[in-house]
Coordinates of C-alpha atoms in Angstrom, one line a residue:
X1 CA 108.2 179.1 54.8
X2 CA 109.7 179.0 51.4
X3 CA 111.3 175.5 51.7
X4 CA 107.9 173.9 53.2
X5 CA 105.8 175.4 50.4
X6 CA 108.5 174.0 47.6
X7 CA 108.4 170.5 49.3
X8 CA 104.8 170.4 48.5
X9 CA 105.3 171.8 45.1
X10 CA 103.6 175.0 45.1
X11 CA 104.2 178.3 43.4
X12 CA 104.1 181.7 45.4
X13 CA 103.5 184.9 43.8
X14 CA 106.0 186.4 46.2
X15 CA 108.5 184.7 44.4
X16 CA 107.1 184.5 40.7
X17 CA 106.5 188.5 41.2
X18 CA 109.5 189.5 42.5
X19 CA 107.4 191.0 45.3
X20 CA 109.4 193.6 47.4
X21 CA 107.5 192.9 50.7
X22 CA 108.1 189.0 50.7
X23 CA 110.3 188.9 53.5
X24 CA 108.3 190.9 55.9
X25 CA 105.0 188.9 55.0
X26 CA 106.7 185.5 55.7
X27 CA 108.4 186.6 58.7
X28 CA 104.8 187.5 59.9
X29 CA 102.9 184.4 59.0
X30 CA 101.6 185.3 55.5
X31 CA 102.0 184.1 52.0
X32 CA 100.4 184.0 48.5
X33 CA 100.1 181.1 47.0
X34 CA 99.2 180.5 43.2
X35 CA 97.2 177.9 42.1
X36 CA 96.5 176.1 38.6
X37 CA 100.3 176.2 37.7
X38 CA 102.5 178.9 36.9
X39 CA 101.5 179.4 33.1
X40 CA 98.8 181.9 32.2
X41 CA 96.4 181.7 29.0
X42 CA 96.3 185.7 28.7
X43 CA 99.3 188.0 28.2
X44 CA 98.9 191.0 30.1
X45 CA 101.8 193.5 29.4
X46 CA 102.6 194.0 33.0
X47 CA 102.8 190.3 34.5
X48 CA 105.9 188.3 35.1
X49 CA 103.9 185.1 34.9
X50 CA 105.0 182.5 32.4
X51 CA 102.7 182.6 28.9
X52 CA 103.6 179.4 27.5
X53 CA 101.4 176.2 27.0
X54 CA 99.4 175.5 30.6
X55 CA 99.3 172.2 32.1
X56 CA 96.3 170.2 33.3
X57 CA 95.2 171.0 36.8
X58 CA 96.4 168.6 39.6
X59 CA 93.6 167.3 41.6
X60 CA 95.9 166.7 44.3
X61 CA 96.7 170.5 44.8
X62 CA 93.9 171.5 47.2
X63 CA 95.1 168.8 50.0
X64 CA 98.8 170.1 49.1
X65 CA 97.9 173.5 49.5
X66 CA 95.9 173.1 52.7
X67 CA 98.6 170.5 54.2
X68 CA 101.1 172.9 53.7
X69 CA 99.4 176.0 55.1
X70 CA 98.8 173.9 58.1
X71 CA 102.8 172.9 58.3
X72 CA 103.9 176.3 58.1
X73 CA 101.6 177.5 60.8
X74 CA 100.4 180.7 58.6
X75 CA 97.8 182.8 60.1
X76 CA 96.7 184.1 56.9
X77 CA 96.7 183.1 53.3
X78 CA 96.1 184.8 50.1
X79 CA 95.2 182.5 47.3
X80 CA 95.8 183.6 43.7
X81 CA 96.1 181.9 40.3
X82 CA 96.7 182.5 36.7
X83 CA 94.0 183.0 34.2
X84 CA 93.1 179.6 32.9
X85 CA 90.8 180.4 29.8
X86 CA 91.3 177.1 28.7
X87 CA 89.0 175.4 31.1
X88 CA 85.4 175.4 31.3
X89 CA 84.7 176.8 34.4
X90 CA 88.0 178.8 34.4
X91 CA 89.3 176.9 37.3
X92 CA 86.2 177.7 39.8
X93 CA 85.7 174.3 41.2
X94 CA 89.6 174.0 41.8
X95 CA 89.3 177.2 43.4
X96 CA 86.3 176.1 45.7
X97 CA 88.1 173.0 46.9
X98 CA 91.3 174.9 48.0
X99 CA 89.3 177.4 49.8
X100 CA 87.3 174.5 51.3
X101 CA 90.6 172.6 52.1
X102 CA 92.3 175.2 53.9
X103 CA 89.7 176.2 56.2
X104 CA 89.0 172.6 57.2
X105 CA 92.8 171.9 57.8
X106 CA 93.3 175.5 59.6
X107 CA 90.2 176.6 61.5
X108 CA 90.4 180.0 61.8
X109 CA 92.9 181.2 59.4
X110 CA 91.9 184.4 57.3
X111 CA 91.9 183.4 53.7
X112 CA 91.7 185.7 51.1
X113 CA 91.2 185.0 47.4
X114 CA 92.7 187.2 44.4
X115 CA 90.7 185.8 41.4
X116 CA 90.5 186.1 37.6
X117 CA 87.5 187.1 35.7
X118 CA 86.3 184.0 35.0
X119 CA 85.3 185.3 31.9
X120 CA 82.4 187.3 33.8
X121 CA 80.3 183.9 34.2
X122 CA 78.3 184.3 36.9
X123 CA 78.1 180.6 37.8
X124 CA 81.7 180.5 38.0
X125 CA 81.9 183.4 40.4
X126 CA 79.2 181.9 42.7
X127 CA 81.1 178.7 42.8
X128 CA 84.0 180.8 44.5
X129 CA 81.7 182.7 46.9
X130 CA 80.0 179.8 47.9
X131 CA 83.3 178.2 49.2
X132 CA 83.0 181.3 51.8
X133 CA 86.7 182.9 51.5
X134 CA 86.9 185.7 54.0
X135 CA 88.2 188.3 51.5
X136 CA 87.4 188.1 47.9
X137 CA 89.7 189.9 45.5
X138 CA 89.6 190.8 42.0
X139 CA 92.1 193.6 40.6
X140 CA 91.0 196.2 38.1
X141 CA 94.7 196.9 37.7
X142 CA 94.5 200.1 35.6
X143 CA 92.0 202.3 34.5
X144 CA 89.7 201.8 31.5
X145 CA 91.5 203.8 28.7
X146 CA 94.7 201.7 29.3
X147 CA 93.1 198.2 29.5
X148 CA 94.0 197.7 25.6
X149 CA 97.5 198.5 26.2
X150 CA 98.0 196.8 29.1
X151 CA 95.3 194.2 29.5
X152 CA 94.0 193.2 26.0
X153 CA 92.3 190.1 26.4
X154 CA 90.6 191.6 30.1
X155 CA 87.5 194.1 30.3
X156 CA 87.0 196.7 32.6
X157 CA 83.2 196.5 32.7
X158 CA 83.5 192.8 33.1
X159 CA 85.9 193.1 35.8
X160 CA 83.5 195.5 37.7
X161 CA 80.7 193.0 37.4
X162 CA 82.7 190.2 39.0
X163 CA 83.1 192.7 42.2
X164 CA 79.5 193.8 42.0
X165 CA 78.4 190.3 42.1
X166 CA 80.6 189.2 45.3
X167 CA 79.7 192.3 47.2
X168 CA 76.2 191.8 46.3
X169 CA 76.5 187.9 47.9
X170 CA 77.8 189.7 51.0
X171 CA 81.6 189.2 50.7
X172 CA 84.0 191.7 51.8
X173 CA 85.6 192.8 48.5
X174 CA 88.8 194.3 47.6
X175 CA 90.4 195.6 44.2
X176 CA 93.8 197.4 43.4
X177 CA 95.4 199.6 40.9
X178 CA 99.1 199.9 39.5
X179 CA 100.1 203.4 38.9
X180 CA 102.7 204.8 36.7
X181 CA 101.1 203.2 33.3
X182 CA 100.2 206.9 32.0
X183 CA 97.1 207.0 34.0
X184 CA 95.8 210.6 34.7
X185 CA 94.6 212.0 38.3
X186 CA 91.0 212.1 36.8
X187 CA 91.1 208.8 35.3
X188 CA 92.1 207.3 38.8
X189 CA 89.5 209.2 40.9
X190 CA 86.6 207.6 38.2
X191 CA 88.0 204.2 38.6
X192 CA 87.9 204.7 42.5
X193 CA 84.1 205.8 42.1
X194 CA 83.4 202.9 40.0
X195 CA 85.0 200.1 42.4
X196 CA 83.3 201.7 45.3
X197 CA 79.8 201.8 43.6
X198 CA 80.3 198.1 42.8
X199 CA 80.6 197.4 46.3
X200 CA 84.3 197.3 47.1
X201 CA 85.5 197.6 50.7
X202 CA 89.1 197.3 50.7
X203 CA 91.3 199.4 48.0
X204 CA 95.0 199.1 47.5
X205 CA 97.4 201.2 45.3
X206 CA 101.3 200.9 44.4
X207 CA 103.7 201.8 41.9
X208 CA 104.0 199.8 38.9
X209 CA 107.5 198.4 38.2
X210 CA 108.6 197.1 35.2
X211 CA 109.5 193.3 35.5
X212 CA 111.7 193.0 32.5
X213 CA 112.7 195.0 29.1
X214 CA 109.8 193.1 27.4
X215 CA 107.1 194.3 29.7
X216 CA 105.4 197.9 29.5
X217 CA 107.8 200.4 30.4
X218 CA 107.1 203.0 33.5
X219 CA 105.5 205.8 32.2
X220 CA 106.0 207.8 35.6
X221 CA 107.2 207.2 39.2
X222 CA 104.7 208.4 41.5
X223 CA 105.5 210.9 44.0
X224 CA 104.8 209.1 47.3
X225 CA 102.7 212.0 48.4
X226 CA 100.3 211.3 45.7
X227 CA 99.7 207.9 47.1
X228 CA 98.7 209.5 50.7
X229 CA 96.1 212.2 48.6
X230 CA 95.0 208.7 46.8
X231 CA 94.4 207.1 50.3
X232 CA 92.4 210.1 51.4
X233 CA 90.5 210.0 48.6
X234 CA 89.5 206.6 48.5
X235 CA 88.7 206.6 52.4
X236 CA 86.2 209.9 51.5
X237 CA 84.6 207.8 49.0
X238 CA 83.8 205.2 51.9
X239 CA 86.1 202.2 51.3
X240 CA 86.5 200.8 54.7
X241 CA 90.3 200.1 54.3
X242 CA 93.0 201.6 52.0
X243 CA 96.6 200.8 51.7
X244 CA 98.3 203.3 49.3
X245 CA 102.2 203.4 48.8
X246 CA 104.9 202.9 46.2
X247 CA 105.5 199.4 47.5
X248 CA 101.8 198.0 48.1
X249 CA 101.0 195.2 46.2
X250 CA 97.5 193.6 45.9
X251 CA 98.3 190.4 47.7
X252 CA 100.4 192.1 50.5
X253 CA 98.4 191.9 53.7
X254 CA 98.8 194.9 56.1
X255 CA 98.0 194.5 59.7
X256 CA 95.5 197.1 59.5
X257 CA 93.6 195.1 56.6
X258 CA 93.6 192.1 59.0
X259 CA 92.1 193.9 61.7
X260 CA 89.2 195.5 59.6
X261 CA 88.2 192.2 58.3
X262 CA 88.2 190.4 61.4
X263 CA 85.9 193.2 62.8
X264 CA 83.7 192.4 59.7
X265 CA 80.7 189.7 59.4
X266 CA 80.3 188.2 55.8
X267 CA 76.7 187.7 55.4
X268 CA 77.1 184.7 52.7
X269 CA 74.3 182.2 53.0
X270 CA 73.5 179.1 50.9
X271 CA 70.4 180.8 49.9
X272 CA 72.3 183.9 48.6
X273 CA 74.6 181.6 46.5
X274 CA 71.9 179.9 45.1
X275 CA 70.2 183.1 43.8
X276 CA 73.4 184.1 42.1
X277 CA 73.4 181.0 40.0

């Protein structure tokens, strides 16, 4: 899988983020491909992605992603990207082209997207929704109090609005949190309530691990039993599927999530998308 994706000049979050689940995902026909280059316009202090000058989007990337996914025989693919505040639409059209190309190349494949906030622009979010991914993901990452520390260029309310717009359009919606940055249990529970109120169906939580000495330090290693309690809390709030454990990552696909998604019926019509614009 790695060699074939590299042959197409593609970047995987699996490698960029040093994901601890890389081997298992690739073995089971799953991969997370990063679109729009490997350089980000933002500087989140937990993220290992390069923050240097970005490059123009590659117009051939959607076709290359589709070809690579087809050739590797992937059953599920997660598409994500760096944040591209330099682009007028944040890269939304590129996103849509890639989703549509993958679906056309591999009918029946499960396509999950993990998108940036597109600066909260409804038209750009609608562009991605209209391409009909099977799961629409956008990460809250942490509790609102820690945004200035961990995500200084992001906004908690804006991220909730992204999730809400996708949910109101009929998407299966997913978000996740990193734990261990200094959040309290009360803050986590309130964030769960906020996410559920915004329409999230799937929730993931995992332990934050410091990528390098220049990133935010780990404030606390959360006991595995606390992740179990968090899972029960999220399920009690009405989330349809929850994964909560130290090594869980937002782009990690559990078999249980796949089964949950396959059982759902997204209700995203052209009329719905038109109303979003």
